Short mmCIF file of C-alpha atoms in Angstrom, two decimals:
data_model
loop_
_atom_site.label_atom_id
_atom_site.label_comp_id
_atom_site.label_asym_id
_atom_site.label_seq_id
_atom_site.Cartn_x
_atom_site.Cartn_y
_atom_site.Cartn_z
CA ALA X 1 9.08 2.90 9.05
CA ALA X 2 5.51 3.17 10.26
CA GLY X 3 2.95 1.37 8.14
CA VAL X 4 -0.79 1.38 7.76
CA ILE X 5 -2.37 -0.22 10.81
CA GLN X 6 -5.66 -2.05 10.59
CA SER X 7 -7.68 -3.44 13.44
CA PRO X 8 -8.82 -5.97 14.18
CA ARG X 9 -6.80 -8.47 12.12
CA HIS X 10 -9.57 -11.04 12.34
CA LEU X 11 -13.27 -10.64 13.03
CA ILE X 12 -16.04 -13.20 13.20
CA LYS X 13 -19.63 -12.04 13.09
CA GLU X 14 -23.02 -13.61 12.56
CA LYS X 15 -25.47 -12.71 9.82
CA ARG X 16 -27.34 -9.47 10.42
CA GLU X 17 -24.78 -8.25 12.95
CA THR X 18 -22.72 -5.09 12.54
CA ALA X 19 -18.96 -4.69 12.29
CA THR X 20 -16.57 -1.77 12.48
CA LEU X 21 -13.15 -1.93 10.88
CA LYS X 22 -10.51 0.64 11.73
CA CYS X 23 -7.61 2.00 9.73
CA TYR X 24 -4.75 4.16 10.93
CA PRO X 25 -2.83 5.60 7.98
CA ILE X 26 0.86 6.24 7.81
CA PRO X 27 1.63 9.50 9.68
CA ARG X 28 1.13 12.58 7.48
CA HIS X 29 -0.89 10.61 4.95
CA ASP X 30 -4.09 12.46 4.15
CA THR X 31 -5.82 10.02 1.82
CA VAL X 32 -7.36 6.70 2.82
CA TYR X 33 -8.79 3.95 0.63
CA TRP X 34 -10.84 0.85 1.45
CA TYR X 35 -10.70 -2.30 -0.66
CA GLN X 36 -12.52 -5.64 -0.36
CA GLN X 37 -10.88 -8.84 -1.55
CA GLY X 38 -12.99 -11.97 -1.76
CA PRO X 39 -11.43 -15.45 -1.95
CA GLY X 40 -9.46 -15.84 -5.18
CA GLN X 41 -10.47 -12.38 -6.36
CA ASP X 42 -8.74 -9.11 -6.99
CA PRO X 43 -9.11 -6.25 -4.50
CA GLN X 44 -12.28 -4.29 -5.26
CA PHE X 45 -12.35 -0.59 -4.51
CA LEU X 46 -14.99 0.45 -2.00
CA ILE X 47 -14.43 4.09 -1.08
CA SER X 48 -11.74 6.70 -0.52
CA PHE X 49 -11.32 9.86 1.52
CA TYR X 50 -9.10 12.84 0.99
CA GLU X 51 -8.70 15.38 3.76
CA LYS X 52 -11.68 13.88 5.60
CA MET X 53 -14.01 14.21 2.63
CA GLN X 54 -15.23 11.32 0.50
CA SER X 55 -13.34 11.55 -2.77
CA ASP X 56 -14.30 8.46 -4.78
CA LYS X 57 -16.83 5.70 -4.41
CA GLY X 58 -16.82 2.23 -5.84
CA SER X 59 -18.90 -0.88 -5.33
CA ILE X 60 -19.73 -0.22 -1.71
CA PRO X 61 -23.11 -1.58 -0.58
CA ASP X 62 -25.59 0.82 0.98
CA ARG X 63 -25.28 -1.26 4.17
CA PHE X 64 -21.72 -0.03 4.51
CA SER X 65 -20.60 3.45 5.48
CA ALA X 66 -17.23 4.96 6.16
CA GLN X 67 -15.68 8.16 7.34
CA GLN X 68 -12.31 9.75 7.92
CA PHE X 69 -11.78 11.52 11.20
CA SER X 70 -9.87 14.66 12.14
CA ASP X 71 -6.77 12.58 12.99
CA TYR X 72 -7.04 11.00 9.49
CA HIS X 73 -7.90 7.54 10.75
CA SER X 74 -10.84 5.92 9.04
CA GLU X 75 -13.58 3.50 10.03
CA LEU X 76 -15.64 1.22 7.81
CA ASN X 77 -19.02 0.41 9.35
CA MET X 78 -20.85 -2.61 8.04
CA SER X 79 -24.43 -3.38 9.04
CA SER X 80 -26.85 -6.24 8.35
CA LEU X 81 -23.92 -8.46 7.55
CA GLU X 82 -24.40 -11.15 4.92
CA LEU X 83 -22.43 -14.32 4.26
CA GLY X 84 -21.09 -12.73 1.07
CA ASP X 85 -19.43 -9.98 3.08
CA SER X 86 -16.84 -12.49 4.24
CA ALA X 87 -13.62 -11.19 2.76
CA LEU X 88 -10.30 -9.54 3.42
CA TYR X 89 -10.69 -5.79 3.83
CA PHE X 90 -7.66 -3.68 3.06
CA CYS X 91 -7.05 -0.09 3.94
CA ALA X 92 -4.44 1.94 2.06
CA SER X 93 -3.10 5.43 2.49
CA ARG X 94 -1.01 7.95 0.64
CA ASN X 95 0.14 11.52 1.01
CA ALA X 96 -1.33 13.62 -1.75
CA ARG X 97 1.35 16.23 -1.12
CA ASP X 98 4.23 13.82 -1.94
CA SER X 99 3.54 13.83 -5.65
CA THR X 100 0.53 13.29 -7.84
CA ASN X 101 1.54 9.68 -8.35
CA SER X 102 2.96 8.55 -5.04
CA PRO X 103 1.69 4.99 -4.60
CA LEU X 104 -0.86 3.63 -2.17
CA HIS X 105 0.55 1.87 0.88
CA PHE X 106 -1.56 -0.99 2.14
CA GLY X 107 -2.19 -2.37 5.59
CA ASN X 108 -2.23 -6.11 6.29
CA GLY X 109 -5.99 -6.24 6.17
CA THR X 110 -8.87 -7.34 8.37
CA ARG X 111 -10.25 -10.79 7.65
CA LEU X 112 -14.00 -10.72 8.24
CA THR X 113 -15.86 -13.99 8.50
CA VAL X 114 -19.65 -13.91 8.59
CA THR X 115 -21.31 -17.09 9.82
CA ASP P 1 -16.51 -5.90 -16.14
CA GLN P 2 -12.85 -6.71 -15.53
CA GLN P 3 -10.99 -3.67 -16.83
CA VAL P 4 -7.56 -4.95 -15.81
CA LYS P 5 -6.76 -8.55 -16.66
CA GLN P 6 -3.94 -10.87 -15.82
CA ASN P 7 -4.58 -13.92 -17.93
CA SER P 8 -2.01 -16.15 -16.29
CA PRO P 9 -3.14 -17.13 -12.80
CA SER P 10 0.22 -18.73 -12.11
CA LEU P 11 3.79 -18.75 -13.35
CA SER P 12 6.72 -20.96 -12.38
CA VAL P 13 10.30 -19.86 -13.05
CA GLN P 14 13.68 -21.17 -12.07
CA GLU P 15 15.91 -19.14 -9.79
CA GLY P 16 18.19 -16.83 -11.76
CA ARG P 17 15.98 -16.77 -14.83
CA ILE P 18 13.68 -13.99 -15.98
CA SER P 19 10.08 -13.78 -14.79
CA ILE P 20 7.66 -12.02 -17.13
CA LEU P 21 4.23 -11.15 -15.80
CA ASN P 22 1.67 -9.76 -18.18
CA CYS P 23 -1.30 -7.47 -17.79
CA ASP P 24 -3.91 -6.22 -20.26
CA TYR P 25 -6.41 -3.45 -19.79
CA THR P 26 -9.51 -2.36 -21.62
CA ASN P 27 -10.07 1.18 -20.36
CA SER P 28 -8.21 3.55 -22.67
CA MET P 29 -8.55 6.28 -20.05
CA PHE P 30 -6.07 4.54 -17.76
CA ASP P 31 -2.85 6.48 -17.73
CA TYR P 32 -1.01 5.39 -14.62
CA PHE P 33 -0.03 1.80 -13.91
CA LEU P 34 1.49 0.08 -10.90
CA TRP P 35 2.63 -3.38 -9.88
CA TYR P 36 2.10 -4.69 -6.37
CA LYS P 37 3.41 -7.85 -4.75
CA LYS P 38 1.42 -9.69 -2.11
CA TYR P 39 2.51 -12.34 0.35
CA PRO P 40 -0.07 -14.44 2.22
CA ALA P 41 -1.54 -12.70 5.28
CA GLU P 42 -0.02 -9.36 4.24
CA GLY P 43 -1.27 -6.36 2.30
CA PRO P 44 -0.07 -5.57 -1.22
CA THR P 45 3.37 -3.96 -1.35
CA PHE P 46 4.19 -1.41 -4.04
CA LEU P 47 6.89 -2.49 -6.50
CA ILE P 48 7.10 -0.17 -9.47
CA SER P 49 4.96 2.18 -11.52
CA ILE P 50 4.82 3.78 -14.94
CA SER P 51 2.86 6.66 -16.39
CA SER P 52 1.43 6.62 -19.87
CA ILE P 53 3.99 9.11 -21.16
CA LYS P 54 6.68 6.48 -20.80
CA ASP P 55 7.12 3.01 -22.25
CA LYS P 56 9.66 1.69 -19.79
CA ASN P 57 10.61 2.16 -16.18
CA GLU P 58 13.37 0.31 -14.40
CA ASP P 59 14.16 -0.13 -10.72
CA GLY P 60 16.86 -2.62 -9.88
CA ARG P 61 15.76 -6.11 -10.86
CA PHE P 62 12.30 -4.87 -11.84
CA THR P 63 11.36 -3.34 -15.19
CA VAL P 64 7.89 -2.43 -16.34
CA PHE P 65 7.09 -2.06 -20.03
CA LEU P 66 4.00 -0.29 -21.33
CA ASN P 67 2.54 -0.72 -24.82
CA LYS P 68 -0.33 1.75 -24.99
CA SER P 69 -1.44 0.82 -28.48
CA ALA P 70 -1.86 -2.78 -27.38
CA LYS P 71 -3.17 -1.78 -23.94
CA HIS P 72 -0.61 -4.12 -22.45
CA LEU P 73 2.01 -3.91 -19.77
CA SER P 74 4.48 -6.37 -18.42
CA LEU P 75 6.73 -6.73 -15.41
CA HIS P 76 10.14 -8.29 -15.87
CA ILE P 77 12.07 -9.58 -12.88
CA VAL P 78 15.64 -10.55 -13.53
CA PRO P 79 17.27 -12.46 -12.02
CA SER P 80 14.36 -14.11 -10.23
CA GLN P 81 14.91 -15.07 -6.61
CA PRO P 82 12.99 -17.46 -4.33
CA GLY P 83 11.89 -14.48 -2.23
CA ASP P 84 10.05 -13.14 -5.27
CA SER P 85 7.51 -15.94 -4.92
CA ALA P 86 4.24 -14.11 -4.27
CA VAL P 87 1.05 -12.96 -5.97
CA TYR P 88 1.64 -10.02 -8.30
CA PHE P 89 -1.15 -7.57 -9.01
CA CYS P 90 -1.25 -5.11 -11.84
CA ALA P 91 -3.21 -1.93 -11.07
CA ALA P 92 -4.27 1.13 -13.05
CA SER P 93 -5.85 4.52 -12.51
CA VAL P 94 -7.51 7.16 -14.63
CA GLY P 95 -5.46 10.28 -14.15
CA ASN P 96 -3.07 10.64 -11.30
CA LEU P 97 -3.73 9.49 -7.76
CA GLY P 98 -4.18 12.94 -6.34
CA GLY P 99 -7.30 13.55 -4.31
CA GLY P 100 -8.17 9.92 -3.67
CA ASN P 101 -8.54 8.73 -7.23
CA LYS P 102 -8.94 4.96 -7.11
CA LEU P 103 -6.75 2.11 -8.31
CA THR P 104 -8.33 -0.72 -10.29
CA PHE P 105 -6.63 -4.07 -9.74
CA GLY P 106 -6.10 -7.05 -11.98
CA THR P 107 -6.84 -10.61 -10.90
CA GLY P 108 -3.27 -11.40 -9.89
CA THR P 109 -0.60 -13.88 -10.97
CA GLN P 110 0.96 -16.31 -8.51
CA LEU P 111 4.69 -16.41 -9.20
CA LYS P 112 6.72 -19.32 -7.91
CA VAL P 113 10.48 -19.15 -8.19
CA GLU P 114 12.01 -22.59 -7.85
CA LEU P 115 15.51 -23.47 -6.77
#
């Protein structure tokens, strides 16, 4: 079965550079979530989109922005990168029409390293 | 403020025995709970869930128990198998997941099933 696709898998950037992470949800999934997981930490919710509109917002820095496009894929844009942004970034998707409690399905993540 | 806590960072169990992973939460508004399993270099994989109207949900070798008064849930795996060795995350949401409502994750427990 198709899964959530994230690209790139690995990304190395320098401080103050920008980065764009992409997420392609499972086909027919209309809701996308972004999570950040630092070393030895639990995944922290950043932001979510439902039907291309932002639906919930967590601890996402102002330097970051995200959007969901008409084909339901999502991009997380990160500017003025800092060393502390080095983390694993997960995207997850679900289909809100499946049931109110169908689970989130996660991609394998993008590992961002800021040097 | 860690609203979902897994106080045991690691657990070692012998193959064939029961694994019990515990999770405590502080937010009394949480009413939907999930367990995810995570292998290295992969995203979290959904295992089992339970809503607050139930106190037990079973799926094959996996059973989740919810004690709302104690704000505690546990995941039982029986019999444990070497392939179960992974990090297990407890997660919770306020209300259902419709419309992009976020999941809050615990800190994770590394389970090791030994031969």
